[in-house]
mmCIF file of C-alpha atoms in Angstrom:
data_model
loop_
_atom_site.group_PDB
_atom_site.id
_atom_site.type_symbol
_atom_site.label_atom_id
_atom_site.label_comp_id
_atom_site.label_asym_id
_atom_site.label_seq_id
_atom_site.Cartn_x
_atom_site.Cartn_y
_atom_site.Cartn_z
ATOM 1 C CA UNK H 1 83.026 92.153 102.756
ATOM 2 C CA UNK H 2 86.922 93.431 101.573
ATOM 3 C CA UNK H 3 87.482 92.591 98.227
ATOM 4 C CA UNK H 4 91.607 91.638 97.956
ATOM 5 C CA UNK H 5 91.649 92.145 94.582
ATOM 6 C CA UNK H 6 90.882 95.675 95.108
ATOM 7 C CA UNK H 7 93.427 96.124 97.287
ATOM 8 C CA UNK H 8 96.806 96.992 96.891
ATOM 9 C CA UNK H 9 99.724 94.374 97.250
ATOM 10 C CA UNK H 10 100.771 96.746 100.308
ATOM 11 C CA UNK H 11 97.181 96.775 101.707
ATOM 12 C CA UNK H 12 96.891 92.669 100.935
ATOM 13 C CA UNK H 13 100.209 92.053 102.788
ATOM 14 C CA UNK H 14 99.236 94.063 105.994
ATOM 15 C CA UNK H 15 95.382 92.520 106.174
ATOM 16 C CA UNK H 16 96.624 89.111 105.670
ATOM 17 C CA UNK H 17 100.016 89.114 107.670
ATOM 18 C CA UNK H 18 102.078 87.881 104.360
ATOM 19 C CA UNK H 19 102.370 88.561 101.114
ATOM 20 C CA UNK H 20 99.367 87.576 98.417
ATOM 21 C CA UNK H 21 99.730 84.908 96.558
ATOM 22 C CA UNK H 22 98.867 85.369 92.653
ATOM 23 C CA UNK H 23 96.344 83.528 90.562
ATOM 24 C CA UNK H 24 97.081 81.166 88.819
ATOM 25 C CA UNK H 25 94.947 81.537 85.884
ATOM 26 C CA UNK H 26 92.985 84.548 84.579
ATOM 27 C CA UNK H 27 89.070 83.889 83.276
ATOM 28 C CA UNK H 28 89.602 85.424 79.564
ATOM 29 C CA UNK H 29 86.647 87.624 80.247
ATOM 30 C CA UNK H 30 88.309 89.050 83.417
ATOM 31 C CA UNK H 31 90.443 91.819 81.894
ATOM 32 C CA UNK H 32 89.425 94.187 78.606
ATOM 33 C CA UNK H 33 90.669 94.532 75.631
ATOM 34 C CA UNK H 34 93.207 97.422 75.388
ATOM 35 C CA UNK H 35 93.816 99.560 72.500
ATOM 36 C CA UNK H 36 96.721 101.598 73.946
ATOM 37 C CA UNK H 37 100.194 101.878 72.360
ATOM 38 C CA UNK H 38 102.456 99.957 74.756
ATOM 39 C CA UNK H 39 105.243 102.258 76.364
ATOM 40 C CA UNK H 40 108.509 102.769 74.691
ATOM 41 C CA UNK H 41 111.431 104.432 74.062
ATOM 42 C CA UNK H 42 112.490 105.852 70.735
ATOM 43 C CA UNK H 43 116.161 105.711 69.523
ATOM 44 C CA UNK H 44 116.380 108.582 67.511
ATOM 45 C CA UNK H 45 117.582 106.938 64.348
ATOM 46 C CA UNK H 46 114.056 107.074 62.551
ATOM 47 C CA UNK H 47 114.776 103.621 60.536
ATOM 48 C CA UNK H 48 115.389 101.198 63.825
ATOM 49 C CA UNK H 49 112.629 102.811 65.756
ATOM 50 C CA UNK H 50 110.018 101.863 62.689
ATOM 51 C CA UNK H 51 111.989 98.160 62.164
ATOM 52 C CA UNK H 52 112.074 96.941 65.813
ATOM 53 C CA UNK H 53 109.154 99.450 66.960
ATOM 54 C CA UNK H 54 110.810 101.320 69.538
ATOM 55 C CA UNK H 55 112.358 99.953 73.166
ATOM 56 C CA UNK H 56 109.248 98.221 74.830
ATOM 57 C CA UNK H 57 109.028 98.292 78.666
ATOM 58 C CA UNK H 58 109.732 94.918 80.045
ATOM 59 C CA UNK H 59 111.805 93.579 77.132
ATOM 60 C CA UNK H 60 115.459 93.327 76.482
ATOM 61 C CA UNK H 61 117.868 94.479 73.486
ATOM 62 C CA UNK H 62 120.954 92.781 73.105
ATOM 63 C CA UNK H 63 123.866 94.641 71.414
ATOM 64 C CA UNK H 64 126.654 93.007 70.010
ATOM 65 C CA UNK H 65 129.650 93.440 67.127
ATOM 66 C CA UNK H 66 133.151 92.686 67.180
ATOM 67 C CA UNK H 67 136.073 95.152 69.279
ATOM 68 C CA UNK H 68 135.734 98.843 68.245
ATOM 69 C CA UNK H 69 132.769 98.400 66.334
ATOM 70 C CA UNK H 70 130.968 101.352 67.888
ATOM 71 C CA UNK H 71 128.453 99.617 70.749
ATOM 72 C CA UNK H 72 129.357 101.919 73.382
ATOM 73 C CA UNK H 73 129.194 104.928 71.259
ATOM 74 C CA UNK H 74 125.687 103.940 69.964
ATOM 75 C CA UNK H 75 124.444 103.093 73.832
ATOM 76 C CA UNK H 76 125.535 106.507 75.050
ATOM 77 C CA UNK H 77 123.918 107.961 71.979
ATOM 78 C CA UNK H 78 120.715 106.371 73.122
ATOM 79 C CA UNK H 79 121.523 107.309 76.643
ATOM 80 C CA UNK H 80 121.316 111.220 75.337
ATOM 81 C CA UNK H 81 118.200 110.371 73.841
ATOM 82 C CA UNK H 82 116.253 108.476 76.833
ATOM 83 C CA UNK H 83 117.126 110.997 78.797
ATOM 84 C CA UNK H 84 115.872 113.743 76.167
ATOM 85 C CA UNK H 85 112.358 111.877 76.136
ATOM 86 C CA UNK H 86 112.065 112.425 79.563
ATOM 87 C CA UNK H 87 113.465 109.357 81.136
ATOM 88 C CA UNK H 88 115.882 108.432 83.907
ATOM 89 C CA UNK H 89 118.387 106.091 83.031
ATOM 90 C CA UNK H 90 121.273 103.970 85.151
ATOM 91 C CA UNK H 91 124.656 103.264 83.323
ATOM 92 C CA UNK H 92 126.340 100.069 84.106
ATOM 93 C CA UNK H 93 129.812 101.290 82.724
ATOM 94 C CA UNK H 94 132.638 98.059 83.273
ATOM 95 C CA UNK H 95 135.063 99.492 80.395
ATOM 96 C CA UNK H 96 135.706 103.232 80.612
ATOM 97 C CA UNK H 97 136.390 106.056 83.510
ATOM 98 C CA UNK H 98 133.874 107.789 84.603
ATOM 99 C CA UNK H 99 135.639 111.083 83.597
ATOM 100 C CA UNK H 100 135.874 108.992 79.790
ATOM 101 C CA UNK H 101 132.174 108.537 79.981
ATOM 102 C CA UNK H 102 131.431 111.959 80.992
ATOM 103 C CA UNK H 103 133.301 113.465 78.598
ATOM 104 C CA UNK H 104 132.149 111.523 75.590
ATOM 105 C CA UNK H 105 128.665 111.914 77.054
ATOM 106 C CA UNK H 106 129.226 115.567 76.792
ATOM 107 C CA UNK H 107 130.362 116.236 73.129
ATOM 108 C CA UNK H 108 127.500 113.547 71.982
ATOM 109 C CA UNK H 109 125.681 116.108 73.086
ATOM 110 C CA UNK H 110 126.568 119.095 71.841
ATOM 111 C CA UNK H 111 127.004 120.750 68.230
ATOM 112 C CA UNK H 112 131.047 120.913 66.313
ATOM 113 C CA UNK H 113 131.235 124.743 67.942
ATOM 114 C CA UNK H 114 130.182 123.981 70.926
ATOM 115 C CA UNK H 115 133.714 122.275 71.132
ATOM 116 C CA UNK H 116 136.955 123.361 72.379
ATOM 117 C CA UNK H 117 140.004 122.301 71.283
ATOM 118 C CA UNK H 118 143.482 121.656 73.944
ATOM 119 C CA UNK H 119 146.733 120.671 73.154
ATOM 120 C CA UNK H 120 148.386 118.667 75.185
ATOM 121 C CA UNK H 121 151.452 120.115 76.433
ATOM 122 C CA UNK H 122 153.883 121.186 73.564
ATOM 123 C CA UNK H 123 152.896 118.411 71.437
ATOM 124 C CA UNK H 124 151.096 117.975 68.554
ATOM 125 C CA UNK H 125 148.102 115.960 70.488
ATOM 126 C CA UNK H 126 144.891 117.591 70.187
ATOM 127 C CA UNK H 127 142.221 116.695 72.565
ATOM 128 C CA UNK H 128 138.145 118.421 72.211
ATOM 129 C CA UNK H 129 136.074 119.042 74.991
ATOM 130 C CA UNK H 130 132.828 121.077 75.305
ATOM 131 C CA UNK H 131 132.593 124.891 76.271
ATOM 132 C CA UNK H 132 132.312 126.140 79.985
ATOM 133 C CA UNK H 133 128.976 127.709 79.158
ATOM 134 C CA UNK H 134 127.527 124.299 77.369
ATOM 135 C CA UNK H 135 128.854 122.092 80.677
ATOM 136 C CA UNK H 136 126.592 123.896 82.845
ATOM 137 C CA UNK H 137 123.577 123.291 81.077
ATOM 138 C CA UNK H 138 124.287 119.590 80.306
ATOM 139 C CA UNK H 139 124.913 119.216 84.287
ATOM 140 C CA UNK H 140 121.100 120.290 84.813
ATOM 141 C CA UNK H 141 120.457 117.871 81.879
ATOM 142 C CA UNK H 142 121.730 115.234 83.039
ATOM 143 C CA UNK H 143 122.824 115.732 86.620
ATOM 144 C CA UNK H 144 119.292 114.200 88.398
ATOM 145 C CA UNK H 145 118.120 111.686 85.430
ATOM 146 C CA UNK H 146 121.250 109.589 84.488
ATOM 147 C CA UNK H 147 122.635 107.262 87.515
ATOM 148 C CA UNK H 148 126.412 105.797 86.946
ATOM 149 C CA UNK H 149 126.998 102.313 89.020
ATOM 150 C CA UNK H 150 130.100 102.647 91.242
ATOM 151 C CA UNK H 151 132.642 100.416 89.876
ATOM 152 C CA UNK H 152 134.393 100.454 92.799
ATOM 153 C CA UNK H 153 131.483 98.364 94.393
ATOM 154 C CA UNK H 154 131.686 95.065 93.916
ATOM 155 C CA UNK H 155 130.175 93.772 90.208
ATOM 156 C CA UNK H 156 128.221 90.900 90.828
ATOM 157 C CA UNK H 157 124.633 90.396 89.560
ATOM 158 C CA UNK H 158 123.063 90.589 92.974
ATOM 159 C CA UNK H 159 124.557 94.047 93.675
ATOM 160 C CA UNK H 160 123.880 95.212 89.891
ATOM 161 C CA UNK H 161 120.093 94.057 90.406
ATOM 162 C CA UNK H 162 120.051 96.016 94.193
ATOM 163 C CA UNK H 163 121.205 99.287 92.533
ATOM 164 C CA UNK H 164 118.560 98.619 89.924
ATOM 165 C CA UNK H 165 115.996 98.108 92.192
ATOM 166 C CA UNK H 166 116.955 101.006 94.328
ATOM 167 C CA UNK H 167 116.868 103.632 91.361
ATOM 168 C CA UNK H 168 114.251 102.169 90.234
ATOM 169 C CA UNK H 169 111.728 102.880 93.200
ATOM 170 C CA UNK H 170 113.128 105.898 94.732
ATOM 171 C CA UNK H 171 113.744 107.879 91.411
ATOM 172 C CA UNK H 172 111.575 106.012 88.928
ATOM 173 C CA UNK H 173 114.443 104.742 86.690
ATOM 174 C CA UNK H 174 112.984 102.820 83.644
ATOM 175 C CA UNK H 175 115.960 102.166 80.740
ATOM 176 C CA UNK H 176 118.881 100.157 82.198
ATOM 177 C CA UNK H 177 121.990 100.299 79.926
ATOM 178 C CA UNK H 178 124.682 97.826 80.876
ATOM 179 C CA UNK H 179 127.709 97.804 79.325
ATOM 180 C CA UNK H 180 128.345 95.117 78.954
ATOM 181 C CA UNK H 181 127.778 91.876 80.054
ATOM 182 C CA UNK H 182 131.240 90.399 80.585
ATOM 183 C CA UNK H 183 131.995 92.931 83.068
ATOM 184 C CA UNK H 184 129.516 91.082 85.357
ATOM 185 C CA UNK H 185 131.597 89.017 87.812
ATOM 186 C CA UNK H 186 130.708 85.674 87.888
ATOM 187 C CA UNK H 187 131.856 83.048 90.931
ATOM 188 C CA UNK H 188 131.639 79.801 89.634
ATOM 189 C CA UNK H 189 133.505 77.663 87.569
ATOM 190 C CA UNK H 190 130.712 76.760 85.003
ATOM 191 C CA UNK H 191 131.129 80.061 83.129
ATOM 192 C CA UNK H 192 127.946 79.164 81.112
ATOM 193 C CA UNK H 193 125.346 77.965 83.869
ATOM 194 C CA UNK H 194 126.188 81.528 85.190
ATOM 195 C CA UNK H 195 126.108 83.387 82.678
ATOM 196 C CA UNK H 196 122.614 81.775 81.619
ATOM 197 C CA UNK H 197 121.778 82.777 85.646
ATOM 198 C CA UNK H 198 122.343 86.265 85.213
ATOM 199 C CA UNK H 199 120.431 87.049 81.771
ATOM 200 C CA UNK H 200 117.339 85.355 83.812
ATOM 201 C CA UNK H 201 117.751 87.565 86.491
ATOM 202 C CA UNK H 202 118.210 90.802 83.954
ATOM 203 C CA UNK H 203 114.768 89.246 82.415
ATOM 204 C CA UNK H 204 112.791 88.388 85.110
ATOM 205 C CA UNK H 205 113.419 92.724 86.300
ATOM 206 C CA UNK H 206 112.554 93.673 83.167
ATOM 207 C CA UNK H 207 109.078 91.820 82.801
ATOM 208 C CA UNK H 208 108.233 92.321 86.796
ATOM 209 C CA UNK H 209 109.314 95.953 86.664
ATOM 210 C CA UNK H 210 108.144 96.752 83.241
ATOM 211 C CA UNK H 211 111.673 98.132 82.146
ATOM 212 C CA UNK H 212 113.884 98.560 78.820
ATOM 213 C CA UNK H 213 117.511 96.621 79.583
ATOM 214 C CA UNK H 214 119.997 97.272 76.964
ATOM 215 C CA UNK H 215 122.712 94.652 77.346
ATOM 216 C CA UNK H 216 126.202 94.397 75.248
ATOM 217 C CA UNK H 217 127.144 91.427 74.494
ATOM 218 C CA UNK H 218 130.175 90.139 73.310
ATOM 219 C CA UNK H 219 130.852 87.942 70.493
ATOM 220 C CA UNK H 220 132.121 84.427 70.613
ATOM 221 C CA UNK H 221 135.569 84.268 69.074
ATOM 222 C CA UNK H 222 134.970 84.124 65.508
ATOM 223 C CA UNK H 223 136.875 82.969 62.470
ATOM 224 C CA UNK H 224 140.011 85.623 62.182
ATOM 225 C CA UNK H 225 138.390 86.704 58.784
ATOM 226 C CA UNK H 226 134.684 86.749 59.791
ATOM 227 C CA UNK H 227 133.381 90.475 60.046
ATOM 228 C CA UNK H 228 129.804 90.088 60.110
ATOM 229 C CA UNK H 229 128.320 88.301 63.111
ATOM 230 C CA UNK H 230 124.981 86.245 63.157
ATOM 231 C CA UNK H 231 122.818 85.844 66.147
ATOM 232 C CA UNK H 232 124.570 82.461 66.564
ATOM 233 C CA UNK H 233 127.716 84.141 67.350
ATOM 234 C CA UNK H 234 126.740 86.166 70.281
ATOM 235 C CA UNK H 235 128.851 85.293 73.549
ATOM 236 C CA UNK H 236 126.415 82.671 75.742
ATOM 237 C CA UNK H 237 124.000 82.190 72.336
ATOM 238 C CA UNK H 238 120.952 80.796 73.156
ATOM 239 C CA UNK H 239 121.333 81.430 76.598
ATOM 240 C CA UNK H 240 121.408 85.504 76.034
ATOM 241 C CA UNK H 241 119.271 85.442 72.750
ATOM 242 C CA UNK H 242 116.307 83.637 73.609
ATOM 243 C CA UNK H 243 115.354 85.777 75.990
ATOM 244 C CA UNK H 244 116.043 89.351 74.131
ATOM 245 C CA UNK H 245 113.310 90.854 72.184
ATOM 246 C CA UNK H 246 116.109 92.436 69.813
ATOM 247 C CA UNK H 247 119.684 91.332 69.121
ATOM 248 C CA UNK H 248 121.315 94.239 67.279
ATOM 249 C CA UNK H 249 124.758 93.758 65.612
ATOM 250 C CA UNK H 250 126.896 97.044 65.015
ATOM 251 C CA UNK H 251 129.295 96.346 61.680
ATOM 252 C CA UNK H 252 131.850 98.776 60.771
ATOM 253 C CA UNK H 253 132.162 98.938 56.898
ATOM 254 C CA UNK H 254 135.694 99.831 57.150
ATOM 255 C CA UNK H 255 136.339 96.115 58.587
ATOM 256 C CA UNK H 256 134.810 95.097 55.381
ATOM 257 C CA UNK H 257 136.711 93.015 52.503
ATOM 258 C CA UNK H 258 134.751 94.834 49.388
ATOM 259 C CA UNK H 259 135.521 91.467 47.564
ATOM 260 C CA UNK H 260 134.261 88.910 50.112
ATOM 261 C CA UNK H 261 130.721 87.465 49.494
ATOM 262 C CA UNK H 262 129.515 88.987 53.275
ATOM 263 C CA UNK H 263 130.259 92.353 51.776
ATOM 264 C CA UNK H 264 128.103 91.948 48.609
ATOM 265 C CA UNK H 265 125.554 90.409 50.467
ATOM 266 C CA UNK H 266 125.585 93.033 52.223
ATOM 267 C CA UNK H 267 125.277 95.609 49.880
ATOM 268 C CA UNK H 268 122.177 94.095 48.434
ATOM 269 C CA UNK H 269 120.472 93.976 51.850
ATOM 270 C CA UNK H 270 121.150 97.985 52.482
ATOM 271 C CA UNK H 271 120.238 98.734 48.721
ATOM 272 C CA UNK H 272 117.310 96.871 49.685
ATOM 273 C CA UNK H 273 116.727 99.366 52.440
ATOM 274 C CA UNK H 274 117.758 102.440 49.926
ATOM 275 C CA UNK H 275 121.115 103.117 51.486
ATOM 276 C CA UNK H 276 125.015 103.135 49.544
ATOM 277 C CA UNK H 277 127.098 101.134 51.334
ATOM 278 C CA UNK H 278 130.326 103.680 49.654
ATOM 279 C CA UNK H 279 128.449 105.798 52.098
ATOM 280 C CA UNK H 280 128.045 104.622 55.136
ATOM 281 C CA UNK H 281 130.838 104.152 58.300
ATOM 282 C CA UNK H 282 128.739 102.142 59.883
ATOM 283 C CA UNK H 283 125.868 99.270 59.809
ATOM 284 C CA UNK H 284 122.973 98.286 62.416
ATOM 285 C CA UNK H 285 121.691 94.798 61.312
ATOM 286 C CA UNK H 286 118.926 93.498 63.646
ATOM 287 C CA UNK H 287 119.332 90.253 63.683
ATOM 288 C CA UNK H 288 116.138 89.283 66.235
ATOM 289 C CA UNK H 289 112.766 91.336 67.067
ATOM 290 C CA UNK H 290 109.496 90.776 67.809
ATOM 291 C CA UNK H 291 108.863 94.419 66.385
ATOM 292 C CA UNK H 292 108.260 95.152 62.548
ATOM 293 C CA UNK H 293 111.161 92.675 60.829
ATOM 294 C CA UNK H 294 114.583 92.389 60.482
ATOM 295 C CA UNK H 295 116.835 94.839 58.355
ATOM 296 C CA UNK H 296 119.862 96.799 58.124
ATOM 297 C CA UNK H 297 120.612 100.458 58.811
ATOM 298 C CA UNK H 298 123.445 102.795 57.530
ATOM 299 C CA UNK H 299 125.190 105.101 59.588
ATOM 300 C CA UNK H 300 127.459 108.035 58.981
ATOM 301 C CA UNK H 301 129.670 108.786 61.757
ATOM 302 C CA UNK H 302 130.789 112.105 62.924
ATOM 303 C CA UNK H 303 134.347 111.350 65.331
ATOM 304 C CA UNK H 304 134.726 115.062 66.478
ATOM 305 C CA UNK H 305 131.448 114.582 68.572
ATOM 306 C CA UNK H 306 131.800 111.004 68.666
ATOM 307 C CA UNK H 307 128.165 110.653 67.322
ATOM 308 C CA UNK H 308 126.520 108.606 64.489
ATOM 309 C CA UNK H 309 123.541 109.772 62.225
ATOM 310 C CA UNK H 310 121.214 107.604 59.688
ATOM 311 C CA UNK H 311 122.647 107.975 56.845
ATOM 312 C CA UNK H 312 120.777 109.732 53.878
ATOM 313 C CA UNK H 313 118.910 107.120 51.681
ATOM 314 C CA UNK H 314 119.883 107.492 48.110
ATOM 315 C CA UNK H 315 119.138 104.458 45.982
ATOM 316 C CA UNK H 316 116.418 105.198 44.000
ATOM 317 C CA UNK H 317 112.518 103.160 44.556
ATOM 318 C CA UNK H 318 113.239 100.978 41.008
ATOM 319 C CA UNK H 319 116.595 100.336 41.907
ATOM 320 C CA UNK H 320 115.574 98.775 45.137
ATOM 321 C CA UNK H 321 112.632 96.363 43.847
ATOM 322 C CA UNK H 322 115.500 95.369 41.422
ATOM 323 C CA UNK H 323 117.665 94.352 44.331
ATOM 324 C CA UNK H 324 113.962 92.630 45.755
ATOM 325 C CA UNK H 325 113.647 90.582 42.982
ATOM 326 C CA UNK H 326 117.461 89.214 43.432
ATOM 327 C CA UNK H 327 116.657 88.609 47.075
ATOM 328 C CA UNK H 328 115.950 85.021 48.208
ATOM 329 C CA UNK H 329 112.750 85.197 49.445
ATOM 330 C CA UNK H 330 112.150 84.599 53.225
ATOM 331 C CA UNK H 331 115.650 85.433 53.905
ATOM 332 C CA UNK H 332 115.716 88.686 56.311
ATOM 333 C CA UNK H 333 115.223 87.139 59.897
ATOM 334 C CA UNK H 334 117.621 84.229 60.979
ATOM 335 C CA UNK H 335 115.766 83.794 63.902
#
């Protein structure tokens, strides 16, 4: 007698003419205990790997942070370093040229002489790209694992999720960036309903497909003077940030009043952490996972190579239970 269950869904479908319908409830004693690590991607900035525990397959990370704050920089970065862990990755790019996103891909990737410098013309503009010799081994770096979407197709979730599904089964693609969510074309007139459409469509691939989205998000318009977004100010809200398992917010420190109450909060949560704000250009504040806790995360970056690094931690281990003590209790996680 066939057992279905043993079967694959291919084998099911062709025995019973259709395919399988799944239980719809599991006997507790029916599957074992596992004591595996589940898959993931690292970042490569040590601190937000061990706070939200890596990129989990079948989860979604939402990033968000007002114009210019650094969210495409920080998804190419993390692009570079998918790719670097093995991985094949697809690029949903609705901002920049592709020749843009090359290029910047490029001198992430490479060290300050690896660069080349050409002036434009007779002018005093300077631009940098990377060496002749370094191009050719970034091509066979990149050239079969990273997949760009053709903006020239159209941009609407259902042909987004059939190039996903495509690159997915014939080359194994597992870390969807898409960047970023506005650039999604929507067709209806209630913006909202849609929008709330889409991220259940980008979440129900994920789960079924057991895949790492990373989704920008735009803020809501804010108050003129507010620099420091909460997870209530994410474009959509609840619609977008229920269903992430992180919501990261990029804050650059140069947007910062140094007298405003945001900014010494601030301080205190990245002393907290060990870092100098004086020192850092830039901030990661997770603002939702289901990983290790929220937190904050300084970053130093680097605009020849268009990169960001964590930035060395240099308050000291009494300084920061000082800043513990000041600390509200049960204050990290807004959500």
């Amino acid at each position: 007698m066939i057992n279905l269950q043993e079967l694959t869904k291919e084998q099911q479908t062709e025995l019973l003419g259709k395919a399988p319908v799944p239980p719809l409830y599991y006997k507790f004693g029916d599957y074992e205990y596992k004591t595996t690590s589940k898959e993931r991607v690292l970042s490569g900035i040590d601190r937000l790997d061990e706070l939200i525990k890596g990129f989990e397959m079948g989860c979604i990370t939402i990033w968000t942070g007002l114009t210019n704050a650094g969210k495409t920089t920080v998804m190419t970065m993390i692009t570079k370093q998918t790719i670097m862990q093995g991985e094949k990755v697809f690029y949903f790019n609705g901002e920049q040229t592709k020749d843009d996103f090359k290029n910047n891909l490029y001198k992430q990737s490479v060290r300050k002489e690896n660069l080349k410098a050409v002036r434009y013309k007779k002018t005093s503009i300077v631009d940098f790209f990377v060496k002749d010799e370094e191009v050719e081994k970034l091509n066979k770096l990149y050239g079969n694992s990273l997949f760009v979407y053709n903006n020239n197709a159209p941009r609407t979730i259902e042909f987004l999720i059939e190039a996903m599904e495509e690159v997915n089964q014939k080359y194994g693609v597992r870390v969807f960036m898409l960047d970023n969510f506005m650039q999604i074309d929507t067709k209806s007139s209630d913006e909202y309903r849609e929008q709330k459409d889409i991220m259940e469509k980008l979440r129900t691939f994920a789960v079924n497909k057991n895949v790492h989205i990373h989704l920008v998000a735009h803020p809501r318009k804010t108050d003129k003077f507010q620099t420091r977004i909460t997870i209530y100010d994410v474009l959509g809200s609840s619609n977008l940030v229920n269903k992430a398992y992180n919501v990261i917010s990029i804050i650059r420190v140069d947007n910062l009043n140094e007298d405003d109450t945001e900014y010494k909060r601030l301080t205190k949560l990245m002393a907290r952490e060990g870092y100098d704000i004086t020192k850092s250009s830039s901030i990661l504040e997770i603002l939702k996972t289901k990983g290790e806790r929220c937190g904050v995360v300084g970053l130093v970056y680097d605009p020849l190579t268009k990169t960001y690094k964590e930035q060395e931690k240099t308050i000291t281990e009494e300084d920061i239970k000082k800043v513990d003590r000041e600390m509200e209790a049960g204050a990290e996680c807004p959500f």
